[in-house]
PDB file of C-alpha atoms in Angstrom:
ATOM      1  CA  UNK O   1     142.356 129.457 172.744  1.00  0.00           C
ATOM      2  CA  UNK O   2     139.343 129.716 174.893  1.00  0.00           C
ATOM      3  CA  UNK O   3     139.099 126.525 176.562  1.00  0.00           C
ATOM      4  CA  UNK O   4     138.484 125.085 180.145  1.00  0.00           C
ATOM      5  CA  UNK O   5     135.311 124.737 182.729  1.00  0.00           C
ATOM      6  CA  UNK O   6     135.294 128.242 183.005  1.00  0.00           C
ATOM      7  CA  UNK O   7     134.445 128.752 179.173  1.00  0.00           C
ATOM      8  CA  UNK O   8     132.258 125.825 179.217  1.00  0.00           C
ATOM      9  CA  UNK O   9     130.047 127.241 181.929  1.00  0.00           C
ATOM     10  CA  UNK O  10     129.994 130.795 180.610  1.00  0.00           C
ATOM     11  CA  UNK O  11     128.720 128.901 176.922  1.00  0.00           C
ATOM     12  CA  UNK O  12     126.197 127.198 179.036  1.00  0.00           C
ATOM     13  CA  UNK O  13     124.561 130.288 180.720  1.00  0.00           C
ATOM     14  CA  UNK O  14     125.145 132.047 177.649  1.00  0.00           C
ATOM     15  CA  UNK O  15     122.864 129.567 175.473  1.00  0.00           C
ATOM     16  CA  UNK O  16     120.305 129.118 178.199  1.00  0.00           C
ATOM     17  CA  UNK O  17     120.279 133.181 178.170  1.00  0.00           C
ATOM     18  CA  UNK O  18     119.683 132.725 174.241  1.00  0.00           C
ATOM     19  CA  UNK O  19     116.768 130.255 174.440  1.00  0.00           C
ATOM     20  CA  UNK O  20     114.957 132.036 177.605  1.00  0.00           C
ATOM     21  CA  UNK O  21     115.559 135.503 175.153  1.00  0.00           C
ATOM     22  CA  UNK O  22     114.117 133.757 171.973  1.00  0.00           C
ATOM     23  CA  UNK O  23     111.074 132.091 174.152  1.00  0.00           C
ATOM     24  CA  UNK O  24     110.630 135.461 175.792  1.00  0.00           C
ATOM     25  CA  UNK O  25     110.413 137.278 172.360  1.00  0.00           C
ATOM     26  CA  UNK O  26     108.622 134.800 170.923  1.00  0.00           C
ATOM     27  CA  UNK O  27     105.379 135.534 173.043  1.00  0.00           C
ATOM     28  CA  UNK O  28     105.299 138.422 170.845  1.00  0.00           C
ATOM     29  CA  UNK O  29     105.034 136.991 167.214  1.00  0.00           C
ATOM     30  CA  UNK O  30     101.714 136.755 166.162  1.00  0.00           C
ATOM     31  CA  UNK O  31     101.528 132.892 164.780  1.00  0.00           C
ATOM     32  CA  UNK O  32     100.659 132.826 161.212  1.00  0.00           C
ATOM     33  CA  UNK O  33      98.753 129.920 160.337  1.00  0.00           C
ATOM     34  CA  UNK O  34      99.597 128.493 156.882  1.00  0.00           C
ATOM     35  CA  UNK O  35      97.130 127.884 154.006  1.00  0.00           C
ATOM     36  CA  UNK O  36      96.835 126.805 150.703  1.00  0.00           C
ATOM     37  CA  UNK O  37      93.834 129.228 149.421  1.00  0.00           C
ATOM     38  CA  UNK O  38      93.363 132.732 149.260  1.00  0.00           C
ATOM     39  CA  UNK O  39      91.738 134.738 151.820  1.00  0.00           C
ATOM     40  CA  UNK O  40      88.576 135.808 149.743  1.00  0.00           C
ATOM     41  CA  UNK O  41      87.738 132.347 149.388  1.00  0.00           C
ATOM     42  CA  UNK O  42      87.751 131.710 153.092  1.00  0.00           C
ATOM     43  CA  UNK O  43      85.756 134.718 153.672  1.00  0.00           C
ATOM     44  CA  UNK O  44      83.191 134.702 150.683  1.00  0.00           C
ATOM     45  CA  UNK O  45      80.264 132.596 150.200  1.00  0.00           C
ATOM     46  CA  UNK O  46      81.768 130.134 147.509  1.00  0.00           C
ATOM     47  CA  UNK O  47      78.205 128.589 146.262  1.00  0.00           C
ATOM     48  CA  UNK O  48      77.982 132.498 145.162  1.00  0.00           C
ATOM     49  CA  UNK O  49      80.107 134.669 142.785  1.00  0.00           C
ATOM     50  CA  UNK O  50      78.769 138.400 143.420  1.00  0.00           C
ATOM     51  CA  UNK O  51      80.710 141.199 142.787  1.00  0.00           C
ATOM     52  CA  UNK O  52      80.282 144.796 143.923  1.00  0.00           C
ATOM     53  CA  UNK O  53      81.508 148.107 143.305  1.00  0.00           C
ATOM     54  CA  UNK O  54      81.339 151.247 145.660  1.00  0.00           C
ATOM     55  CA  UNK O  55      81.610 154.224 144.018  1.00  0.00           C
ATOM     56  CA  UNK O  56      82.496 157.687 146.110  1.00  0.00           C
ATOM     57  CA  UNK O  57      81.762 160.796 143.964  1.00  0.00           C
ATOM     58  CA  UNK O  58      82.773 164.124 145.303  1.00  0.00           C
ATOM     59  CA  UNK O  59      80.370 166.813 144.046  1.00  0.00           C
ATOM     60  CA  UNK O  60      80.976 170.171 143.420  1.00  0.00           C
ATOM     61  CA  UNK O  61      78.120 171.765 146.282  1.00  0.00           C
ATOM     62  CA  UNK O  62      76.401 173.590 143.911  1.00  0.00           C
ATOM     63  CA  UNK O  63      75.735 170.690 141.373  1.00  0.00           C
ATOM     64  CA  UNK O  64      74.495 168.071 144.189  1.00  0.00           C
ATOM     65  CA  UNK O  65      70.662 168.301 143.182  1.00  0.00           C
ATOM     66  CA  UNK O  66      71.938 168.419 138.987  1.00  0.00           C
ATOM     67  CA  UNK O  67      73.728 165.269 139.854  1.00  0.00           C
ATOM     68  CA  UNK O  68      71.039 163.575 141.957  1.00  0.00           C
ATOM     69  CA  UNK O  69      69.017 164.290 139.179  1.00  0.00           C
ATOM     70  CA  UNK O  70      71.074 162.581 135.932  1.00  0.00           C
ATOM     71  CA  UNK O  71      71.763 159.675 138.373  1.00  0.00           C
ATOM     72  CA  UNK O  72      67.873 159.583 139.339  1.00  0.00           C
ATOM     73  CA  UNK O  73      67.459 159.155 135.277  1.00  0.00           C
ATOM     74  CA  UNK O  74      69.558 157.175 134.152  1.00  0.00           C
ATOM     75  CA  UNK O  75      70.983 154.364 137.289  1.00  0.00           C
ATOM     76  CA  UNK O  76      67.210 152.886 137.699  1.00  0.00           C
ATOM     77  CA  UNK O  77      67.048 152.709 134.194  1.00  0.00           C
ATOM     78  CA  UNK O  78      70.285 150.076 134.543  1.00  0.00           C
ATOM     79  CA  UNK O  79      69.083 148.685 137.161  1.00  0.00           C
ATOM     80  CA  UNK O  80      66.266 147.786 135.794  1.00  0.00           C
ATOM     81  CA  UNK O  81      67.414 146.445 132.089  1.00  0.00           C
ATOM     82  CA  UNK O  82      67.886 142.613 132.214  1.00  0.00           C
ATOM     83  CA  UNK O  83      70.571 143.070 128.965  1.00  0.00           C
ATOM     84  CA  UNK O  84      73.037 144.635 131.762  1.00  0.00           C
ATOM     85  CA  UNK O  85      74.037 142.283 134.589  1.00  0.00           C
ATOM     86  CA  UNK O  86      74.123 144.037 137.532  1.00  0.00           C
ATOM     87  CA  UNK O  87      71.812 145.581 140.270  1.00  0.00           C
ATOM     88  CA  UNK O  88      71.616 148.703 141.882  1.00  0.00           C
ATOM     89  CA  UNK O  89      71.780 148.121 145.337  1.00  0.00           C
ATOM     90  CA  UNK O  90      71.710 151.504 146.898  1.00  0.00           C
ATOM     91  CA  UNK O  91      72.753 154.764 146.278  1.00  0.00           C
ATOM     92  CA  UNK O  92      73.064 157.648 149.153  1.00  0.00           C
ATOM     93  CA  UNK O  93      74.073 161.605 149.510  1.00  0.00           C
ATOM     94  CA  UNK O  94      76.139 161.738 152.556  1.00  0.00           C
ATOM     95  CA  UNK O  95      74.342 163.570 155.332  1.00  0.00           C
ATOM     96  CA  UNK O  96      76.976 163.806 158.180  1.00  0.00           C
ATOM     97  CA  UNK O  97      80.839 162.524 157.240  1.00  0.00           C
ATOM     98  CA  UNK O  98      82.283 164.093 153.956  1.00  0.00           C
ATOM     99  CA  UNK O  99      80.340 166.245 152.545  1.00  0.00           C
ATOM    100  CA  UNK O 100      78.555 166.901 149.238  1.00  0.00           C
ATOM    101  CA  UNK O 101      79.285 163.277 148.335  1.00  0.00           C
ATOM    102  CA  UNK O 102      77.280 160.540 146.500  1.00  0.00           C
ATOM    103  CA  UNK O 103      77.951 157.063 147.143  1.00  0.00           C
ATOM    104  CA  UNK O 104      76.591 154.379 144.670  1.00  0.00           C
ATOM    105  CA  UNK O 105      76.915 150.605 145.588  1.00  0.00           C
ATOM    106  CA  UNK O 106      76.223 148.084 142.484  1.00  0.00           C
ATOM    107  CA  UNK O 107      75.879 144.542 142.950  1.00  0.00           C
ATOM    108  CA  UNK O 108      77.436 142.488 139.579  1.00  0.00           C
ATOM    109  CA  UNK O 109      75.893 138.456 139.767  1.00  0.00           C
ATOM    110  CA  UNK O 110      78.758 136.486 137.805  1.00  0.00           C
ATOM    111  CA  UNK O 111      81.640 138.192 139.196  1.00  0.00           C
ATOM    112  CA  UNK O 112      84.177 139.972 136.989  1.00  0.00           C
ATOM    113  CA  UNK O 113      83.158 138.837 133.803  1.00  0.00           C
ATOM    114  CA  UNK O 114      79.443 140.183 134.507  1.00  0.00           C
ATOM    115  CA  UNK O 115      81.307 143.784 135.744  1.00  0.00           C
ATOM    116  CA  UNK O 116      83.183 143.372 132.063  1.00  0.00           C
ATOM    117  CA  UNK O 117      80.283 142.693 129.779  1.00  0.00           C
ATOM    118  CA  UNK O 118      78.258 145.733 131.634  1.00  0.00           C
ATOM    119  CA  UNK O 119      81.079 147.793 131.265  1.00  0.00           C
ATOM    120  CA  UNK O 120      81.476 147.182 127.213  1.00  0.00           C
ATOM    121  CA  UNK O 121      77.468 147.260 126.951  1.00  0.00           C
ATOM    122  CA  UNK O 122      77.459 150.565 128.641  1.00  0.00           C
ATOM    123  CA  UNK O 123      80.199 151.782 126.141  1.00  0.00           C
ATOM    124  CA  UNK O 124      77.572 151.963 123.672  1.00  0.00           C
ATOM    125  CA  UNK O 125      74.761 153.167 125.314  1.00  0.00           C
ATOM    126  CA  UNK O 126      74.558 156.141 123.967  1.00  0.00           C
ATOM    127  CA  UNK O 127      72.353 157.690 126.686  1.00  0.00           C
ATOM    128  CA  UNK O 128      75.036 156.712 129.361  1.00  0.00           C
ATOM    129  CA  UNK O 129      78.136 158.240 127.889  1.00  0.00           C
ATOM    130  CA  UNK O 130      76.040 161.364 127.681  1.00  0.00           C
ATOM    131  CA  UNK O 131      75.479 161.015 131.105  1.00  0.00           C
ATOM    132  CA  UNK O 132      78.993 160.620 132.231  1.00  0.00           C
ATOM    133  CA  UNK O 133      80.179 163.567 130.239  1.00  0.00           C
ATOM    134  CA  UNK O 134      77.648 165.402 132.219  1.00  0.00           C
ATOM    135  CA  UNK O 135      78.580 164.057 135.568  1.00  0.00           C
ATOM    136  CA  UNK O 136      82.176 164.261 134.619  1.00  0.00           C
ATOM    137  CA  UNK O 137      81.549 168.746 135.089  1.00  0.00           C
ATOM    138  CA  UNK O 138      79.807 168.027 138.100  1.00  0.00           C
ATOM    139  CA  UNK O 139      82.466 166.152 139.807  1.00  0.00           C
ATOM    140  CA  UNK O 140      85.328 167.373 141.630  1.00  0.00           C
ATOM    141  CA  UNK O 141      87.093 163.871 142.368  1.00  0.00           C
ATOM    142  CA  UNK O 142      85.839 160.238 142.436  1.00  0.00           C
ATOM    143  CA  UNK O 143      87.117 156.778 143.267  1.00  0.00           C
ATOM    144  CA  UNK O 144      85.953 153.106 143.312  1.00  0.00           C
ATOM    145  CA  UNK O 145      86.728 149.894 144.999  1.00  0.00           C
ATOM    146  CA  UNK O 146      85.798 146.196 143.827  1.00  0.00           C
ATOM    147  CA  UNK O 147      84.266 144.442 146.706  1.00  0.00           C
ATOM    148  CA  UNK O 148      83.576 140.731 148.072  1.00  0.00           C
ATOM    149  CA  UNK O 149      80.693 139.928 150.552  1.00  0.00           C
ATOM    150  CA  UNK O 150      81.510 138.173 153.605  1.00  0.00           C
ATOM    151  CA  UNK O 151      79.490 134.855 153.899  1.00  0.00           C
ATOM    152  CA  UNK O 152      78.433 135.629 157.438  1.00  0.00           C
ATOM    153  CA  UNK O 153      76.879 139.117 156.325  1.00  0.00           C
ATOM    154  CA  UNK O 154      73.419 139.178 154.958  1.00  0.00           C
ATOM    155  CA  UNK O 155      73.313 139.763 151.172  1.00  0.00           C
ATOM    156  CA  UNK O 156      71.386 143.398 150.939  1.00  0.00           C
ATOM    157  CA  UNK O 157      68.307 143.825 149.447  1.00  0.00           C
ATOM    158  CA  UNK O 158      65.587 146.515 149.329  1.00  0.00           C
ATOM    159  CA  UNK O 159      63.783 147.706 152.049  1.00  0.00           C
ATOM    160  CA  UNK O 160      60.909 149.895 152.859  1.00  0.00           C
ATOM    161  CA  UNK O 161      62.166 153.422 154.766  1.00  0.00           C
ATOM    162  CA  UNK O 162      62.492 155.791 155.366  1.00  0.00           C
ATOM    163  CA  UNK O 163      65.805 155.150 156.976  1.00  0.00           C
ATOM    164  CA  UNK O 164      69.070 156.307 157.428  1.00  0.00           C
ATOM    165  CA  UNK O 165      72.235 154.024 157.120  1.00  0.00           C
ATOM    166  CA  UNK O 166      75.625 154.150 158.048  1.00  0.00           C
ATOM    167  CA  UNK O 167      78.415 153.245 156.018  1.00  0.00           C
ATOM    168  CA  UNK O 168      81.628 152.362 158.853  1.00  0.00           C
ATOM    169  CA  UNK O 169      84.817 151.667 156.588  1.00  0.00           C
ATOM    170  CA  UNK O 170      87.734 150.053 158.661  1.00  0.00           C
ATOM    171  CA  UNK O 171      91.512 150.217 157.168  1.00  0.00           C
ATOM    172  CA  UNK O 172      93.070 146.960 158.579  1.00  0.00           C
ATOM    173  CA  UNK O 173      96.693 146.238 159.328  1.00  0.00           C
ATOM    174  CA  UNK O 174      98.069 143.809 156.069  1.00  0.00           C
ATOM    175  CA  UNK O 175      97.284 140.130 156.737  1.00  0.00           C
ATOM    176  CA  UNK O 176      94.640 140.371 160.038  1.00  0.00           C
ATOM    177  CA  UNK O 177      91.709 139.827 157.147  1.00  0.00           C
ATOM    178  CA  UNK O 178      91.110 136.372 158.674  1.00  0.00           C
ATOM    179  CA  UNK O 179      91.067 137.697 161.888  1.00  0.00           C
ATOM    180  CA  UNK O 180      88.647 140.261 161.515  1.00  0.00           C
ATOM    181  CA  UNK O 181      86.465 137.760 159.492  1.00  0.00           C
ATOM    182  CA  UNK O 182      86.363 135.125 162.515  1.00  0.00           C
ATOM    183  CA  UNK O 183      85.675 137.606 165.414  1.00  0.00           C
ATOM    184  CA  UNK O 184      83.005 138.922 163.066  1.00  0.00           C
ATOM    185  CA  UNK O 185      81.446 135.689 162.179  1.00  0.00           C
ATOM    186  CA  UNK O 186      80.676 135.363 165.598  1.00  0.00           C
ATOM    187  CA  UNK O 187      79.831 139.324 166.293  1.00  0.00           C
ATOM    188  CA  UNK O 188      77.258 139.473 163.494  1.00  0.00           C
ATOM    189  CA  UNK O 189      74.856 137.792 165.748  1.00  0.00           C
ATOM    190  CA  UNK O 190      74.926 140.669 168.280  1.00  0.00           C
ATOM    191  CA  UNK O 191      73.883 142.983 165.424  1.00  0.00           C
ATOM    192  CA  UNK O 192      70.731 141.412 164.276  1.00  0.00           C
ATOM    193  CA  UNK O 193      68.101 142.134 166.733  1.00  0.00           C
ATOM    194  CA  UNK O 194      66.862 145.435 164.830  1.00  0.00           C
ATOM    195  CA  UNK O 195      67.510 144.323 161.303  1.00  0.00           C
ATOM    196  CA  UNK O 196      70.055 147.040 161.630  1.00  0.00           C
ATOM    197  CA  UNK O 197      72.817 144.837 159.626  1.00  0.00           C
ATOM    198  CA  UNK O 198      73.052 145.088 155.746  1.00  0.00           C
ATOM    199  CA  UNK O 199      75.684 144.597 154.114  1.00  0.00           C
ATOM    200  CA  UNK O 200      79.725 143.486 155.007  1.00  0.00           C
ATOM    201  CA  UNK O 201      82.130 143.523 152.163  1.00  0.00           C
ATOM    202  CA  UNK O 202      86.019 144.192 152.043  1.00  0.00           C
ATOM    203  CA  UNK O 203      87.833 145.073 149.241  1.00  0.00           C
ATOM    204  CA  UNK O 204      89.433 143.290 146.361  1.00  0.00           C
ATOM    205  CA  UNK O 205      90.674 146.590 144.081  1.00  0.00           C
ATOM    206  CA  UNK O 206      91.115 149.921 145.348  1.00  0.00           C
ATOM    207  CA  UNK O 207      92.279 150.064 148.708  1.00  0.00           C
ATOM    208  CA  UNK O 208      93.140 146.949 150.146  1.00  0.00           C
ATOM    209  CA  UNK O 209      92.657 145.671 153.530  1.00  0.00           C
ATOM    210  CA  UNK O 210      89.438 147.703 153.618  1.00  0.00           C
ATOM    211  CA  UNK O 211      86.540 146.279 155.189  1.00  0.00           C
ATOM    212  CA  UNK O 212      82.781 148.458 154.767  1.00  0.00           C
ATOM    213  CA  UNK O 213      79.674 147.638 157.526  1.00  0.00           C
ATOM    214  CA  UNK O 214      76.750 148.737 155.783  1.00  0.00           C
ATOM    215  CA  UNK O 215      73.776 149.352 158.847  1.00  0.00           C
ATOM    216  CA  UNK O 216      70.301 151.076 158.789  1.00  0.00           C
ATOM    217  CA  UNK O 217      68.392 152.703 160.973  1.00  0.00           C
ATOM    218  CA  UNK O 218      65.259 154.716 161.848  1.00  0.00           C
ATOM    219  CA  UNK O 219      66.760 157.985 162.710  1.00  0.00           C
ATOM    220  CA  UNK O 220      70.452 159.140 164.675  1.00  0.00           C
ATOM    221  CA  UNK O 221      68.986 158.089 168.153  1.00  0.00           C
ATOM    222  CA  UNK O 222      67.679 154.561 167.168  1.00  0.00           C
ATOM    223  CA  UNK O 223      71.005 153.804 165.924  1.00  0.00           C
ATOM    224  CA  UNK O 224      72.566 155.122 169.339  1.00  0.00           C
ATOM    225  CA  UNK O 225      70.061 152.995 171.287  1.00  0.00           C
ATOM    226  CA  UNK O 226      71.024 150.003 169.371  1.00  0.00           C
ATOM    227  CA  UNK O 227      74.794 150.295 169.577  1.00  0.00           C
ATOM    228  CA  UNK O 228      74.438 150.758 172.699  1.00  0.00           C
ATOM    229  CA  UNK O 229      72.269 147.770 173.264  1.00  0.00           C
ATOM    230  CA  UNK O 230      75.331 145.646 171.959  1.00  0.00           C
ATOM    231  CA  UNK O 231      77.369 145.870 174.939  1.00  0.00           C
ATOM    232  CA  UNK O 232      74.701 144.045 176.910  1.00  0.00           C
ATOM    233  CA  UNK O 233      75.089 141.312 174.921  1.00  0.00           C
ATOM    234  CA  UNK O 234      78.080 139.059 176.434  1.00  0.00           C
ATOM    235  CA  UNK O 235      80.412 138.445 174.063  1.00  0.00           C
ATOM    236  CA  UNK O 236      80.415 141.641 172.393  1.00  0.00           C
ATOM    237  CA  UNK O 237      83.291 143.552 174.561  1.00  0.00           C
ATOM    238  CA  UNK O 238      85.458 140.631 173.469  1.00  0.00           C
ATOM    239  CA  UNK O 239      84.845 141.399 169.976  1.00  0.00           C
ATOM    240  CA  UNK O 240      85.494 145.037 170.256  1.00  0.00           C
ATOM    241  CA  UNK O 241      88.907 144.507 172.488  1.00  0.00           C
ATOM    242  CA  UNK O 242      90.257 141.928 169.963  1.00  0.00           C
ATOM    243  CA  UNK O 243      89.200 143.730 166.804  1.00  0.00           C
ATOM    244  CA  UNK O 244      90.176 147.013 167.998  1.00  0.00           C
ATOM    245  CA  UNK O 245      94.176 146.160 167.036  1.00  0.00           C
ATOM    246  CA  UNK O 246      93.400 145.476 163.558  1.00  0.00           C
ATOM    247  CA  UNK O 247      92.170 148.608 162.469  1.00  0.00           C
ATOM    248  CA  UNK O 248      95.156 151.128 161.362  1.00  0.00           C
ATOM    249  CA  UNK O 249      92.074 154.062 160.505  1.00  0.00           C
ATOM    250  CA  UNK O 250      88.155 153.812 160.702  1.00  0.00           C
ATOM    251  CA  UNK O 251      85.685 156.176 159.239  1.00  0.00           C
ATOM    252  CA  UNK O 252      82.268 156.358 159.591  1.00  0.00           C
ATOM    253  CA  UNK O 253      79.172 157.925 157.035  1.00  0.00           C
ATOM    254  CA  UNK O 254      75.764 158.989 157.812  1.00  0.00           C
ATOM    255  CA  UNK O 255      74.089 158.670 154.305  1.00  0.00           C
ATOM    256  CA  UNK O 256      70.729 159.606 153.357  1.00  0.00           C
ATOM    257  CA  UNK O 257      68.967 157.405 150.741  1.00  0.00           C
ATOM    258  CA  UNK O 258      68.227 159.376 147.232  1.00  0.00           C
ATOM    259  CA  UNK O 259      64.450 158.956 145.385  1.00  0.00           C
ATOM    260  CA  UNK O 260      67.161 156.294 143.022  1.00  0.00           C
ATOM    261  CA  UNK O 261      67.455 154.177 146.001  1.00  0.00           C
ATOM    262  CA  UNK O 262      66.280 150.556 146.041  1.00  0.00           C
ATOM    263  CA  UNK O 263      67.447 150.822 149.632  1.00  0.00           C
ATOM    264  CA  UNK O 264      65.027 153.523 151.250  1.00  0.00           C
TER     265      UNK O 264
END
């Protein structure tokens, strides 16, 4: 039987060490703020219900011109027709990044019901059905995501060109979207001086915990100058310092608008 002063002293020391060890470990555990609402509801404009779809089409290199041509014939017609509750925000070809790629961004005012309505109606549109058949012959692969927009970003609106666009995509660590939103709610103020901010989105369906930031610049040198100028603002370095650890993977595309794009 383990009794006596020596055992009690040993037990007390062990207990003290356990508490100190637990306290030390707690320093490295990120505290989770329990919430009673979905992250999407905390990060979006609650008074609006815009849903976005981004499409990435990898085109056979020899078919890119023909692909752009059929898109220019069909996509603006859908955008202009009030029968479809959707808007073509922008359509681009990738210049630097993944080559021979087309990127399309759509907005559905009214959220998921609007998306379902558009998809149902397009299945009855003979021209669109034929377009999909022809498009399919030109593609190597395709993927899409459904997105919501951050409340603190601009809503994308048509703009005059010529511009180049940068789509910066961030794969975040699961559980860090709220932190990202908190930091970028401040950071976006440092990136508005040249009207370069176009839109900020996060995924709901597709690759999850994915963030897309869309920027517009006059040219590559303007991009370089604008990005360097952000470091002159007090607080930008702190945002970068705290958001980089939240990222698992990041990617940048420089894109050129096609003739059909409202974002020129």
